[in-house]
């Protein structure tokens, strides 16, 4: 989460950007540095380092450094013994059986580190009484449709689309229906998703982008962003890791909503809505 904040935060001063670049380029060196050593290394004042920490919502250098060390430790644990390319032509069935859980762990582990609890909390509150619209294409759309199905189990209406439906959005607004939009994109460069994001922002609809990298084309239209593990090639099981991470983020949101709607779920169960009747009319 801290690394992503540093990469994507846009309001650093020139001096603060020097500190930011130092931390990103030499994370392990920074991990062993005091505030005085950091300021000296960057040729800036200690007040500059403190301001950077506070801009990222930390109380100061000590608070920032503590969170940074924990994140770095988690990243190193995930990196330890994990090959970028999990399998090769000599990989056996048993090695695949043993290795796939590590691929899943890496995808979820990195995504968990980048998770922002405040964004999750705000998102959950907004979804609770909203009509949810998910914009995604390709494999992302399939993931979105699974999430739609789960939300509808909780009585929350949700629709997944691969392009903007202007009349539908206009009708929801005219009916004073609260709406929340979710954009699923690998790098935030999908034209149909960007077009949807533009119209969503134009109508002041709160929204969330879930992605591994944020393009400048879509960033300006998004209220909230949650990052997932960045992947690049098929050899590193890019699609597997990306989908697993995306599913994890959406399942966290679903779980938060499940807890908020537990009374509703229990009423549904008590009325036997989940009972399945066979063709003979027997339970």
Tab-separated table of C-alpha atoms in Angstrom:
chain	number	residue	atom	x	y	z
A	1	UNK	CA	0.000	0.000	0.000
A	2	UNK	CA	2.755	2.472	0.924
A	3	UNK	CA	4.704	1.747	-2.267
A	4	UNK	CA	1.586	2.310	-4.365
A	5	UNK	CA	0.820	5.544	-2.503
A	6	UNK	CA	4.339	6.792	-3.170
A	7	UNK	CA	4.124	5.891	-6.867
A	8	UNK	CA	0.712	7.404	-7.462
A	9	UNK	CA	0.437	10.412	-5.127
A	10	UNK	CA	0.504	13.550	-7.287
A	11	UNK	CA	0.836	16.451	-4.838
A	12	UNK	CA	4.413	16.103	-3.612
A	13	UNK	CA	6.619	19.180	-3.795
A	14	UNK	CA	9.895	18.990	-5.713
A	15	UNK	CA	11.849	18.289	-2.496
A	16	UNK	CA	9.333	15.686	-1.319
A	17	UNK	CA	9.552	13.978	-4.711
A	18	UNK	CA	13.301	13.542	-4.175
A	19	UNK	CA	12.580	11.707	-0.909
A	20	UNK	CA	9.859	9.667	-2.621
A	21	UNK	CA	12.221	8.602	-5.408
A	22	UNK	CA	14.905	7.649	-2.885
A	23	UNK	CA	12.515	5.392	-0.945
A	24	UNK	CA	11.228	3.698	-4.101
A	25	UNK	CA	14.685	3.185	-5.591
A	26	UNK	CA	16.443	2.073	-2.405
A	27	UNK	CA	13.757	0.604	-0.098
A	28	UNK	CA	16.160	-1.603	1.872
A	29	UNK	CA	18.620	1.242	2.362
A	30	UNK	CA	15.792	3.482	3.563
A	31	UNK	CA	14.659	0.730	5.928
A	32	UNK	CA	17.965	1.090	7.803
A	33	UNK	CA	18.042	4.904	7.782
A	34	UNK	CA	16.987	7.421	10.427
A	35	UNK	CA	15.132	10.593	9.498
A	36	UNK	CA	18.399	12.511	9.767
A	37	UNK	CA	20.219	10.056	7.489
A	38	UNK	CA	17.340	10.099	5.001
A	39	UNK	CA	17.273	13.888	4.810
A	40	UNK	CA	21.054	13.997	4.390
A	41	UNK	CA	20.969	11.329	1.658
A	42	UNK	CA	18.311	13.327	-0.214
A	43	UNK	CA	19.889	16.712	0.543
A	44	UNK	CA	16.644	18.052	2.013
A	45	UNK	CA	15.554	19.157	5.476
A	46	UNK	CA	14.092	16.732	8.016
A	47	UNK	CA	10.871	18.765	7.898
A	48	UNK	CA	10.500	17.761	4.237
A	49	UNK	CA	10.681	14.062	5.132
A	50	UNK	CA	8.092	14.584	7.868
A	51	UNK	CA	5.749	16.425	5.492
A	52	UNK	CA	5.909	13.552	3.013
A	53	UNK	CA	4.948	11.100	5.762
A	54	UNK	CA	2.014	13.262	6.847
A	55	UNK	CA	0.780	13.676	3.276
A	56	UNK	CA	0.389	9.897	3.219
A	57	UNK	CA	-1.780	10.123	6.377
A	58	UNK	CA	0.897	9.027	8.864
A	59	UNK	CA	1.558	10.863	12.130
A	60	UNK	CA	5.203	11.364	11.264
A	61	UNK	CA	8.426	9.603	10.276
A	62	UNK	CA	8.317	6.969	13.042
A	63	UNK	CA	4.744	5.976	12.192
A	64	UNK	CA	5.545	5.858	8.471
A	65	UNK	CA	8.758	3.898	8.980
A	66	UNK	CA	7.010	1.292	11.159
A	67	UNK	CA	4.343	0.650	8.514
A	68	UNK	CA	6.974	0.654	5.749
A	69	UNK	CA	9.097	-1.974	7.526
A	70	UNK	CA	6.087	-4.246	8.005
A	71	UNK	CA	5.146	-3.950	4.352
A	72	UNK	CA	8.727	-4.568	3.217
A	73	UNK	CA	8.935	-7.655	5.450
A	74	UNK	CA	5.711	-9.027	3.966
A	75	UNK	CA	6.949	-8.421	0.419
A	76	UNK	CA	10.268	-10.154	1.117
A	77	UNK	CA	8.417	-13.110	2.643
A	78	UNK	CA	6.332	-13.454	-0.511
A	79	UNK	CA	9.387	-13.056	-2.738
A	80	UNK	CA	11.434	-15.614	-0.791
A	81	UNK	CA	11.667	-18.794	-2.806
A	82	UNK	CA	9.044	-17.720	-5.338
A	83	UNK	CA	10.074	-17.964	-8.973
A	84	UNK	CA	8.789	-15.291	-11.362
A	85	UNK	CA	8.023	-18.084	-13.818
A	86	UNK	CA	6.425	-20.812	-11.672
A	87	UNK	CA	6.717	-23.696	-14.142
A	88	UNK	CA	8.848	-24.797	-17.089
A	89	UNK	CA	8.938	-27.698	-19.559
A	90	UNK	CA	10.414	-30.055	-16.943
A	91	UNK	CA	7.754	-29.383	-14.292
A	92	UNK	CA	6.032	-32.529	-13.025
A	93	UNK	CA	2.373	-32.977	-12.060
A	94	UNK	CA	3.331	-33.055	-8.389
A	95	UNK	CA	5.315	-29.829	-8.731
A	96	UNK	CA	2.279	-28.155	-10.283
A	97	UNK	CA	0.057	-29.457	-7.466
A	98	UNK	CA	2.533	-28.075	-4.935
A	99	UNK	CA	3.352	-24.874	-6.817
A	100	UNK	CA	-0.058	-23.465	-7.695
A	101	UNK	CA	-0.935	-22.586	-4.075
A	102	UNK	CA	2.191	-20.393	-4.005
A	103	UNK	CA	0.999	-18.600	-7.176
A	104	UNK	CA	-2.322	-17.931	-5.436
A	105	UNK	CA	-0.573	-16.856	-2.224
A	106	UNK	CA	1.607	-14.385	-4.124
A	107	UNK	CA	-1.382	-12.834	-5.915
A	108	UNK	CA	-3.445	-12.475	-2.752
A	109	UNK	CA	-0.493	-11.578	-0.526
A	110	UNK	CA	0.699	-8.620	-2.605
A	111	UNK	CA	-2.877	-7.425	-3.025
A	112	UNK	CA	-3.528	-7.620	0.703
A	113	UNK	CA	-0.454	-5.470	1.373
A	114	UNK	CA	-1.787	-2.817	-1.025
A	115	UNK	CA	-5.308	-2.855	0.441
A	116	UNK	CA	-6.615	0.427	1.840
A	117	UNK	CA	-9.080	-0.188	4.683
A	118	UNK	CA	-10.529	3.317	4.498
A	119	UNK	CA	-11.361	2.859	0.809
A	120	UNK	CA	-12.992	-0.478	1.637
A	121	UNK	CA	-15.063	1.115	4.375
A	122	UNK	CA	-16.233	4.028	2.218
A	123	UNK	CA	-17.007	1.716	-0.693
A	124	UNK	CA	-19.048	-0.670	1.442
A	125	UNK	CA	-21.130	2.155	2.905
A	126	UNK	CA	-21.927	3.510	-0.560
A	127	UNK	CA	-22.789	0.119	-2.073
A	128	UNK	CA	-25.155	-0.825	0.768
A	129	UNK	CA	-28.161	1.110	-0.588
A	130	UNK	CA	-27.087	1.539	-4.199
A	131	UNK	CA	-27.733	0.014	-7.574
A	132	UNK	CA	-24.256	-1.257	-8.489
A	133	UNK	CA	-22.952	-0.989	-12.048
A	134	UNK	CA	-19.776	-2.855	-12.992
A	135	UNK	CA	-17.920	-1.910	-16.161
A	136	UNK	CA	-15.447	-4.468	-17.494
A	137	UNK	CA	-14.465	-6.361	-20.628
A	138	UNK	CA	-12.975	-9.770	-21.389
A	139	UNK	CA	-11.955	-11.855	-18.408
A	140	UNK	CA	-12.676	-8.910	-16.102
A	141	UNK	CA	-16.327	-9.015	-17.127
A	142	UNK	CA	-16.550	-12.676	-16.092
A	143	UNK	CA	-15.163	-11.771	-12.658
A	144	UNK	CA	-17.626	-8.878	-12.428
A	145	UNK	CA	-20.566	-11.157	-13.243
A	146	UNK	CA	-19.623	-13.494	-10.394
A	147	UNK	CA	-19.575	-10.524	-8.014
A	148	UNK	CA	-22.961	-9.364	-9.368
A	149	UNK	CA	-24.450	-12.770	-8.570
A	150	UNK	CA	-23.110	-12.626	-5.017
A	151	UNK	CA	-24.416	-9.107	-4.383
A	152	UNK	CA	-27.875	-10.084	-5.587
A	153	UNK	CA	-27.891	-12.834	-2.939
A	154	UNK	CA	-27.754	-9.993	-0.419
A	155	UNK	CA	-30.599	-8.125	-2.097
A	156	UNK	CA	-28.267	-5.547	-3.659
A	157	UNK	CA	-29.102	-5.009	-7.360
A	158	UNK	CA	-26.055	-5.227	-9.602
A	159	UNK	CA	-25.395	-5.333	-13.328
A	160	UNK	CA	-22.139	-5.996	-15.184
A	161	UNK	CA	-21.663	-4.318	-18.575
A	162	UNK	CA	-18.893	-4.098	-21.152
A	163	UNK	CA	-19.956	-0.625	-22.315
A	164	UNK	CA	-21.881	2.385	-21.055
A	165	UNK	CA	-25.699	2.240	-21.180
A	166	UNK	CA	-26.581	5.931	-21.146
A	167	UNK	CA	-30.369	5.544	-20.955
A	168	UNK	CA	-30.174	3.103	-18.061
A	169	UNK	CA	-27.982	5.432	-16.011
A	170	UNK	CA	-30.206	8.410	-16.845
A	171	UNK	CA	-33.316	6.489	-15.773
A	172	UNK	CA	-31.727	5.486	-12.454
A	173	UNK	CA	-30.840	9.123	-11.791
A	174	UNK	CA	-34.358	10.317	-12.707
A	175	UNK	CA	-35.809	7.795	-10.252
A	176	UNK	CA	-33.480	9.167	-7.554
A	177	UNK	CA	-31.880	5.744	-7.239
A	178	UNK	CA	-28.472	5.772	-5.564
A	179	UNK	CA	-25.862	4.346	-7.918
A	180	UNK	CA	-22.321	3.096	-7.361
A	181	UNK	CA	-19.963	2.179	-10.204
A	182	UNK	CA	-17.041	-0.246	-10.209
A	183	UNK	CA	-14.448	-0.310	-12.992
A	184	UNK	CA	-12.356	-3.452	-13.485
A	185	UNK	CA	-9.267	-2.973	-15.626
A	186	UNK	CA	-5.722	-4.329	-15.727
A	187	UNK	CA	-3.968	-1.069	-16.599
A	188	UNK	CA	-6.852	1.383	-16.876
A	189	UNK	CA	-6.477	1.852	-20.632
A	190	UNK	CA	-9.600	0.087	-21.905
A	191	UNK	CA	-11.470	2.604	-24.075
A	192	UNK	CA	-14.996	1.414	-23.242
A	193	UNK	CA	-14.237	1.469	-19.506
A	194	UNK	CA	-12.729	4.967	-19.794
A	195	UNK	CA	-15.823	6.145	-21.699
A	196	UNK	CA	-18.023	4.734	-18.928
A	197	UNK	CA	-15.875	6.415	-16.271
A	198	UNK	CA	-16.235	9.776	-18.035
A	199	UNK	CA	-20.038	9.576	-18.013
A	200	UNK	CA	-20.117	8.307	-14.438
A	201	UNK	CA	-18.042	11.280	-13.254
A	202	UNK	CA	-20.113	13.709	-15.331
A	203	UNK	CA	-23.172	12.538	-13.383
A	204	UNK	CA	-21.331	12.676	-10.044
A	205	UNK	CA	-21.816	8.973	-9.378
A	206	UNK	CA	-19.415	7.620	-6.712
A	207	UNK	CA	-17.128	4.941	-8.071
A	208	UNK	CA	-14.224	2.565	-7.489
A	209	UNK	CA	-11.439	1.463	-9.835
A	210	UNK	CA	-9.787	-1.926	-9.230
A	211	UNK	CA	-6.571	-2.295	-11.225
A	212	UNK	CA	-2.890	-3.181	-11.088
A	213	UNK	CA	-1.719	0.044	-12.733
A	214	UNK	CA	-3.545	3.348	-13.183
A	215	UNK	CA	-3.334	5.185	-16.491
A	216	UNK	CA	-3.642	8.955	-16.568
A	217	UNK	CA	-6.557	8.483	-18.981
A	218	UNK	CA	-8.800	7.007	-16.284
A	219	UNK	CA	-7.363	8.328	-13.018
A	220	UNK	CA	-9.084	11.721	-13.191
A	221	UNK	CA	-12.524	10.098	-13.358
A	222	UNK	CA	-12.182	7.790	-10.343
A	223	UNK	CA	-13.114	8.606	-6.733
A	224	UNK	CA	-11.485	5.554	-5.167
A	225	UNK	CA	-8.774	3.119	-6.272
A	226	UNK	CA	-7.815	-0.330	-4.966
A	227	UNK	CA	-4.634	-1.877	-6.335
A	228	UNK	CA	-3.978	-5.529	-7.072
A	229	UNK	CA	-0.791	-7.454	-7.834
A	230	UNK	CA	0.881	-6.219	-11.058
A	231	UNK	CA	1.499	-8.957	-13.643
A	232	UNK	CA	2.893	-8.786	-17.157
A	233	UNK	CA	3.379	-12.060	-19.069
A	234	UNK	CA	1.703	-15.426	-19.545
A	235	UNK	CA	4.894	-17.146	-18.327
A	236	UNK	CA	4.308	-15.760	-14.839
A	237	UNK	CA	0.650	-16.891	-14.960
A	238	UNK	CA	-0.469	-13.310	-15.444
A	239	UNK	CA	-4.174	-14.027	-15.951
A	240	UNK	CA	-4.312	-16.501	-13.069
A	241	UNK	CA	-2.704	-14.054	-10.645
A	242	UNK	CA	-4.699	-11.079	-11.890
A	243	UNK	CA	-8.067	-12.842	-11.649
A	244	UNK	CA	-7.222	-14.326	-8.250
A	245	UNK	CA	-6.268	-10.884	-6.914
A	246	UNK	CA	-9.309	-9.204	-8.448
A	247	UNK	CA	-11.574	-11.894	-7.015
A	248	UNK	CA	-9.955	-11.434	-3.605
A	249	UNK	CA	-10.669	-7.687	-3.532
A	250	UNK	CA	-14.280	-8.194	-4.588
A	251	UNK	CA	-14.725	-11.013	-2.066
A	252	UNK	CA	-13.460	-8.720	0.694
A	253	UNK	CA	-16.098	-6.156	-0.307
A	254	UNK	CA	-18.745	-8.894	-0.494
A	255	UNK	CA	-17.753	-10.200	2.950
A	256	UNK	CA	-18.062	-6.714	4.466
A	257	UNK	CA	-21.515	-6.372	2.929
A	258	UNK	CA	-22.442	-9.891	4.058
A	259	UNK	CA	-21.674	-8.936	7.658
A	260	UNK	CA	-23.748	-5.753	7.333
A	261	UNK	CA	-26.679	-7.721	5.888
A	262	UNK	CA	-26.486	-10.803	8.094
A	263	UNK	CA	-30.007	-10.271	9.485
A	264	UNK	CA	-31.359	-10.263	5.929
A	265	UNK	CA	-29.438	-13.446	5.078
A	266	UNK	CA	-30.780	-15.225	8.166
A	267	UNK	CA	-34.352	-14.230	7.273
A	268	UNK	CA	-33.851	-15.607	3.788
A	269	UNK	CA	-32.582	-18.899	5.182
A	270	UNK	CA	-35.391	-19.140	7.750
A	271	UNK	CA	-37.990	-18.832	4.970
A	272	UNK	CA	-36.301	-21.681	3.104
A	273	UNK	CA	-35.572	-19.600	0.028
A	274	UNK	CA	-32.490	-21.724	-0.507
A	275	UNK	CA	-34.314	-25.050	-0.377
A	276	UNK	CA	-34.272	-26.968	-3.637
A	277	UNK	CA	-37.423	-28.862	-4.629
A	278	UNK	CA	-37.031	-31.924	-6.865
A	279	UNK	CA	-39.364	-32.821	-9.713
A	280	UNK	CA	-41.535	-34.936	-7.381
A	281	UNK	CA	-42.265	-31.898	-5.234
A	282	UNK	CA	-40.238	-33.268	-2.316
A	283	UNK	CA	-37.702	-31.349	-0.245
